[in-house]
Every structure is written in structure tokens, then in C-alpha cells.
mmCIF file with all atom_site columns, C-alpha atoms in Angstrom:
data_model
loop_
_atom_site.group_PDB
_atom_site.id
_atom_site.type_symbol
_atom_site.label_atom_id
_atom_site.label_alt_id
_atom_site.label_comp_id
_atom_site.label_asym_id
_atom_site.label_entity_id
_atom_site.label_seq_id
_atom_site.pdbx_PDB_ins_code
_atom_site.Cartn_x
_atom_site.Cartn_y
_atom_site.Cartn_z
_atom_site.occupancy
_atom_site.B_iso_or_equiv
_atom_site.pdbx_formal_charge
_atom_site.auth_seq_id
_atom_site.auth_comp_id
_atom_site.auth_asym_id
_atom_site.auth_atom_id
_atom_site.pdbx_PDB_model_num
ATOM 1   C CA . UNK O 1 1   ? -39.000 -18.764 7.590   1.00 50.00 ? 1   UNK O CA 1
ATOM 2   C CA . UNK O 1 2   ? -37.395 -21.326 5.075   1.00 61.00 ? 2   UNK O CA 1
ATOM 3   C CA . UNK O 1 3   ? -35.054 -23.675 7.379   1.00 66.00 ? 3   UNK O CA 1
ATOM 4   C CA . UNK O 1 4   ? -34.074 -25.687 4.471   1.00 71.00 ? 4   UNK O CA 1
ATOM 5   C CA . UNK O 1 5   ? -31.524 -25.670 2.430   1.00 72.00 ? 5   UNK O CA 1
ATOM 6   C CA . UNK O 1 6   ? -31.563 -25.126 -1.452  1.00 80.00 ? 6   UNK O CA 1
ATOM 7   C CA . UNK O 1 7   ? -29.535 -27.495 -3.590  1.00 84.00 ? 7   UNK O CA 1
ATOM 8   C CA . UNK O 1 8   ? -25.636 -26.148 -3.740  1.00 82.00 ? 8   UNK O CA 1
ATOM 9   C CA . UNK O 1 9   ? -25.868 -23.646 -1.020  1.00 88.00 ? 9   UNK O CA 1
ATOM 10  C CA . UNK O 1 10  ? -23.577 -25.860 1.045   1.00 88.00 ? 10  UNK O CA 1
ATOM 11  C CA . UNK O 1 11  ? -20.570 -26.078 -1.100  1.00 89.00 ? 11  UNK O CA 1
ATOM 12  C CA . UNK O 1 12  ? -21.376 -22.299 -2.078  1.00 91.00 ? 12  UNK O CA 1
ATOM 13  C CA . UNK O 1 13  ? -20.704 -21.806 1.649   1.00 92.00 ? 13  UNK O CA 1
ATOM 14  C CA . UNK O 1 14  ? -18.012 -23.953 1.729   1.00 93.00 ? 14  UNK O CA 1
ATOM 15  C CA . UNK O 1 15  ? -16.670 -22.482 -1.309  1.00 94.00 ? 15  UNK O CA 1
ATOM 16  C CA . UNK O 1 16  ? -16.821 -18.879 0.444   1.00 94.00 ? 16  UNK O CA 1
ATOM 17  C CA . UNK O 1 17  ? -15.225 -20.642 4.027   1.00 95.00 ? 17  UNK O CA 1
ATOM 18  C CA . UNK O 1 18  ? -12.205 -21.831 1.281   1.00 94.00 ? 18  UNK O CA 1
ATOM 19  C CA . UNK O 1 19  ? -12.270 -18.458 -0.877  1.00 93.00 ? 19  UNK O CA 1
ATOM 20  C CA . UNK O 1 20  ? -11.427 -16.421 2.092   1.00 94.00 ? 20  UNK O CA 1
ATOM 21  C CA . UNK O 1 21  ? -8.868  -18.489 3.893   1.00 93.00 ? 21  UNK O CA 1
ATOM 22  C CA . UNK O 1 22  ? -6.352  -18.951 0.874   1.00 92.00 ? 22  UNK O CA 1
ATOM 23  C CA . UNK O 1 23  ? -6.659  -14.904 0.536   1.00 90.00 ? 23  UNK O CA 1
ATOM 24  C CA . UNK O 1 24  ? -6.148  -14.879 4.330   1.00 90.00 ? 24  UNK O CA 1
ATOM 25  C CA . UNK O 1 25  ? -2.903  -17.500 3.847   1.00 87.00 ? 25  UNK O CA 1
ATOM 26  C CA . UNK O 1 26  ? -1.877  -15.267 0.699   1.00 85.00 ? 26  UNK O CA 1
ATOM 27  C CA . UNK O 1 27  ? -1.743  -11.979 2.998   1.00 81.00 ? 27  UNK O CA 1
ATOM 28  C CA . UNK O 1 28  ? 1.613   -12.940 4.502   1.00 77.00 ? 28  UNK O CA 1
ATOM 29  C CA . UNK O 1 29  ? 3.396   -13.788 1.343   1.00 73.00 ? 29  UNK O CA 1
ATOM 30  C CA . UNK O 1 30  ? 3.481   -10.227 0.421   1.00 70.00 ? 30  UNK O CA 1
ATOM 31  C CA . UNK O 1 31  ? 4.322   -8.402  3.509   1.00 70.00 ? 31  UNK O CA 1
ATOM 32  C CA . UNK O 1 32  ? 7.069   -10.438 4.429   1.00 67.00 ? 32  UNK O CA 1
ATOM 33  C CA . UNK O 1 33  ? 8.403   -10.280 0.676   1.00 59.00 ? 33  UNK O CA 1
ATOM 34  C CA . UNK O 1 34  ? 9.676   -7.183  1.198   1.00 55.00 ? 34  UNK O CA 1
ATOM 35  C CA . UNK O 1 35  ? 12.314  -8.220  3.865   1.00 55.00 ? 35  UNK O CA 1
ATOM 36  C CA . UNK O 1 36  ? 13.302  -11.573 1.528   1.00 52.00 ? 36  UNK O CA 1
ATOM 37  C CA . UNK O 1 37  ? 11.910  -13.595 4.055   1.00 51.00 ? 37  UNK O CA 1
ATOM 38  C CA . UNK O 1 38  ? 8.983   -15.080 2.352   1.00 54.00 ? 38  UNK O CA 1
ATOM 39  C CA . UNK O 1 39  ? 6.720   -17.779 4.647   1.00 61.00 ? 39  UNK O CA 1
ATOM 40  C CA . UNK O 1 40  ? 6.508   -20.065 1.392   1.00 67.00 ? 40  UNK O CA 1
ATOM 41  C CA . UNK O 1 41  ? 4.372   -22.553 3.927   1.00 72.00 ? 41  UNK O CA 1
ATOM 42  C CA . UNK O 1 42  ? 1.346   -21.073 3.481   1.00 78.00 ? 42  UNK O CA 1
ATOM 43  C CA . UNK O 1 43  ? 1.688   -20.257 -0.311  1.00 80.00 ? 43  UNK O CA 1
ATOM 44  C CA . UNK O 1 44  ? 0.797   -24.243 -1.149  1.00 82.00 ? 44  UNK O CA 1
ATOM 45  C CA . UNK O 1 45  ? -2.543  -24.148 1.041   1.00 87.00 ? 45  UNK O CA 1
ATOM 46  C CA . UNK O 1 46  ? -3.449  -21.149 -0.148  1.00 88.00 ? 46  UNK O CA 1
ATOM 47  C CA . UNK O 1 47  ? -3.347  -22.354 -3.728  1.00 88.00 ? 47  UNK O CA 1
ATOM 48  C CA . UNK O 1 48  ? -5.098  -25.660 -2.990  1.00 91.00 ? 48  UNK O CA 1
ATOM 49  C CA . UNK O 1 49  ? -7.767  -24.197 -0.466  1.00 93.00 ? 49  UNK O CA 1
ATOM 50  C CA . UNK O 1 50  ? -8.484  -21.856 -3.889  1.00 92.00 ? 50  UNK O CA 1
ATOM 51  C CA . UNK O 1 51  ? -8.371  -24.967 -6.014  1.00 94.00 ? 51  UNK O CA 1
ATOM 52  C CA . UNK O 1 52  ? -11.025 -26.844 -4.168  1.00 95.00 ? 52  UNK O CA 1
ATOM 53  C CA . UNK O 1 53  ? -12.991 -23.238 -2.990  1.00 94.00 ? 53  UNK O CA 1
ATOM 54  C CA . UNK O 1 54  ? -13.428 -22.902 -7.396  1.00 94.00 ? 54  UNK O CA 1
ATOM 55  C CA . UNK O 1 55  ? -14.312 -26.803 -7.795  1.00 94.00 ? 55  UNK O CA 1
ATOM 56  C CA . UNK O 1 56  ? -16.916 -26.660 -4.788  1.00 92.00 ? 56  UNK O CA 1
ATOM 57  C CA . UNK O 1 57  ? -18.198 -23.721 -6.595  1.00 93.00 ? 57  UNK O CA 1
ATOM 58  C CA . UNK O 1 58  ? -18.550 -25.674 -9.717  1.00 92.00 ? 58  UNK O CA 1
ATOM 59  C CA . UNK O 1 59  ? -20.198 -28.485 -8.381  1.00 92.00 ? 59  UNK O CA 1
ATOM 60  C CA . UNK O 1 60  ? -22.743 -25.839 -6.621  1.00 92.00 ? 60  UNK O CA 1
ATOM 61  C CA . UNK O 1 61  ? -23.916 -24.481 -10.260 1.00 91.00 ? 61  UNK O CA 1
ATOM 62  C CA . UNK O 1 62  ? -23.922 -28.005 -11.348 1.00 91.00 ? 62  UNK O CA 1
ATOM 63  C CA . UNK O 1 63  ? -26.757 -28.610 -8.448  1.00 89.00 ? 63  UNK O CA 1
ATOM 64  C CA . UNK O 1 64  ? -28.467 -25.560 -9.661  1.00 86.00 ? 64  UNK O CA 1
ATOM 65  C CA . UNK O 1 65  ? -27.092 -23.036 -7.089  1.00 85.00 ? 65  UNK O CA 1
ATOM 66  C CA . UNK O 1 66  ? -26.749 -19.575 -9.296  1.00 83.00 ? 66  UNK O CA 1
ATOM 67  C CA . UNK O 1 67  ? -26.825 -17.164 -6.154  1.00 85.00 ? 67  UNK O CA 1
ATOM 68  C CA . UNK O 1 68  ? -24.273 -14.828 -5.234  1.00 89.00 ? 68  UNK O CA 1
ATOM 69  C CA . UNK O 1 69  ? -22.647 -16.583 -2.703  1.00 89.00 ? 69  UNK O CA 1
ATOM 70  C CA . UNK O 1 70  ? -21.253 -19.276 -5.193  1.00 90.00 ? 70  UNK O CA 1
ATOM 71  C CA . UNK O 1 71  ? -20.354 -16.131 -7.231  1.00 92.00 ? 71  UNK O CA 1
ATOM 72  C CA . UNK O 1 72  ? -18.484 -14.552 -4.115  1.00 93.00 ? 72  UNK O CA 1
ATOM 73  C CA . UNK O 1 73  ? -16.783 -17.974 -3.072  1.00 92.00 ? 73  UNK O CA 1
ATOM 74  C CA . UNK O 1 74  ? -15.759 -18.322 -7.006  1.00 92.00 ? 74  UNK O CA 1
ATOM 75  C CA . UNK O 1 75  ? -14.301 -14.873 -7.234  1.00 94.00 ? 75  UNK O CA 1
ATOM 76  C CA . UNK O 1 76  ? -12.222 -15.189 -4.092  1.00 93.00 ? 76  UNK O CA 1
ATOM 77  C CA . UNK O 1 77  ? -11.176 -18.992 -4.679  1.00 94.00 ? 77  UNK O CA 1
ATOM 78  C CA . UNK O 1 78  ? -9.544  -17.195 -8.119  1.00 94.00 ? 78  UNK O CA 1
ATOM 79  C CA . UNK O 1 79  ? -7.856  -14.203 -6.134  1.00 93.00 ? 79  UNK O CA 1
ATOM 80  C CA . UNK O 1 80  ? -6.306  -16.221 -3.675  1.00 91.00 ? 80  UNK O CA 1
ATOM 81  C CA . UNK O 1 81  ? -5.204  -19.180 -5.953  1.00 91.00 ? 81  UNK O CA 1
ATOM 82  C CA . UNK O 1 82  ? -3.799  -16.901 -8.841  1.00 92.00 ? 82  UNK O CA 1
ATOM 83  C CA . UNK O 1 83  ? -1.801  -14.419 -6.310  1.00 88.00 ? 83  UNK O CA 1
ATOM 84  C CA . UNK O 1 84  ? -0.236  -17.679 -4.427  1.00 87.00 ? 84  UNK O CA 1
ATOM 85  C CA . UNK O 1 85  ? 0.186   -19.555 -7.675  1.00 85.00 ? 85  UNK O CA 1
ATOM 86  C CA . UNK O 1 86  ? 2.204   -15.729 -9.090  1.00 85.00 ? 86  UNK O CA 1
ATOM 87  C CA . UNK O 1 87  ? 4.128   -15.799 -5.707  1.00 81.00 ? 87  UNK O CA 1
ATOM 88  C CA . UNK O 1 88  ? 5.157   -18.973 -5.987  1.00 78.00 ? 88  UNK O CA 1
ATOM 89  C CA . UNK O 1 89  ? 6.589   -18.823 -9.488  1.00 77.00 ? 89  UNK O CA 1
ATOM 90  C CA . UNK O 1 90  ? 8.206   -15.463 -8.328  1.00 76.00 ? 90  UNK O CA 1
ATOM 91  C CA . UNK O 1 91  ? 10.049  -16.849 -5.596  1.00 73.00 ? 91  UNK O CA 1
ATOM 92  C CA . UNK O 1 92  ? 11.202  -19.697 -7.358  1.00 73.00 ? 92  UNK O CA 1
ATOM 93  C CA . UNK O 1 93  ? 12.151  -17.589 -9.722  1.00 75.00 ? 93  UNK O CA 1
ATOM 94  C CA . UNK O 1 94  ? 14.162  -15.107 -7.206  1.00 74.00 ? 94  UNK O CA 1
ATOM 95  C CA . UNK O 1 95  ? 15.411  -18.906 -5.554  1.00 72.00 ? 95  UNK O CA 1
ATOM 96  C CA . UNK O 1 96  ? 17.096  -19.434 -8.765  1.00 76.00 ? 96  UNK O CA 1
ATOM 97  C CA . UNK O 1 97  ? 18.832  -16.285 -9.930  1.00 78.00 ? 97  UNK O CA 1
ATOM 98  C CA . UNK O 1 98  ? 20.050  -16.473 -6.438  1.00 74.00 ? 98  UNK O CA 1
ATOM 99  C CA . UNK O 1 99  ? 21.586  -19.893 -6.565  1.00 74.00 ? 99  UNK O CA 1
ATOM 100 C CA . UNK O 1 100 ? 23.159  -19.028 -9.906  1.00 71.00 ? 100 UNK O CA 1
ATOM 101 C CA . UNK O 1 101 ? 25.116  -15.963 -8.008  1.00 67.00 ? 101 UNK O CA 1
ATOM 102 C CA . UNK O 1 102 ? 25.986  -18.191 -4.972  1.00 58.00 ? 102 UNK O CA 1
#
């Protein structure tokens, strides 16, 4: 059994551990959009734990980790920072339409 760890496999697990919380946080920005009650406090960490879930994945290729954890933690670092990144340009968007009929 090989105990050790390869070079990158630790911020491709970290970049997984961040991948799947900001499409976790990103989850209740579009169930309660429906109602126009949108929880816009956990659109910001969902777009930064995505940020730093794609740059940890970065810095694991750059240590030679090509596996397909980095590639999983890289694919859902994208999903969840694009989809909170879209909701938050939607609602601001909604935010100011609103205003202007106010």
C-alpha cells in the first residue's frame, strides 16, 4: 500500500472539498428565486470558494498532478463559480429594473 502522497494530490483534494461546496452554496440561489426571495449571502462564497477550488487546481497541474481528481475539483470549481457569478448579475439586474419602477 502507497501511504504517501503524490505531488498536487492535496490541493486536488482541496480543490474537490472547494468544487463541491460553492455548488452546494449555489443550490439555494435557485430554489428560492422562484419566490423573489433570493439568499444573495451565499452567492459571494460560492463564487470565491470556486475561484480558489480552480486556482488550487492550477497549482496541482503545476506540481505535476494530472489525475482525475484535479479534473473533477476543476470542473466543479467552474460550475459553481459561473452559476453564482450568472445569479449574481441576474439579480442585480432584477435589483435594478425594480428600483427604476419604485
Amino acid at each position: 500500500m502507497d501511504k504517501q502522497t503524490r505531488p498536487g494530490e492535496n490541493e486536488a483534494v482541496a480543490s474537490v472539498v472547494l468544487g463541491i461546496v460553492s455548488c452546494v452554496l449555489v443550490v439555494p440561489l435557485f430554489l428560492t428565486a422562484q419566490r423573489y426571495n433570493p439568499i444573495l449571502y451565499t452567492a459571494i462564497p460560492a463564487g470565491l470558494s470556486g475561484f480558489f477550488g480552480i486556482v488550487l487546481s492550477h497549482i496541482s497541474t503545476k506540481k505535476g498532478n494530472c489525475g482525475n481528481l484535479r479534473l473533477a475539483g476543476l470542473i466543479l470549481s467552474w460550475v459553481g463559480a459561473i452559476f453564482s457569478v450568472v445569479f449574481c448579475g441576474v439579480l442585480l439586474d432584477f435589483l435594478r429594473r425594480l428600483s427604476r419602477f419604485s
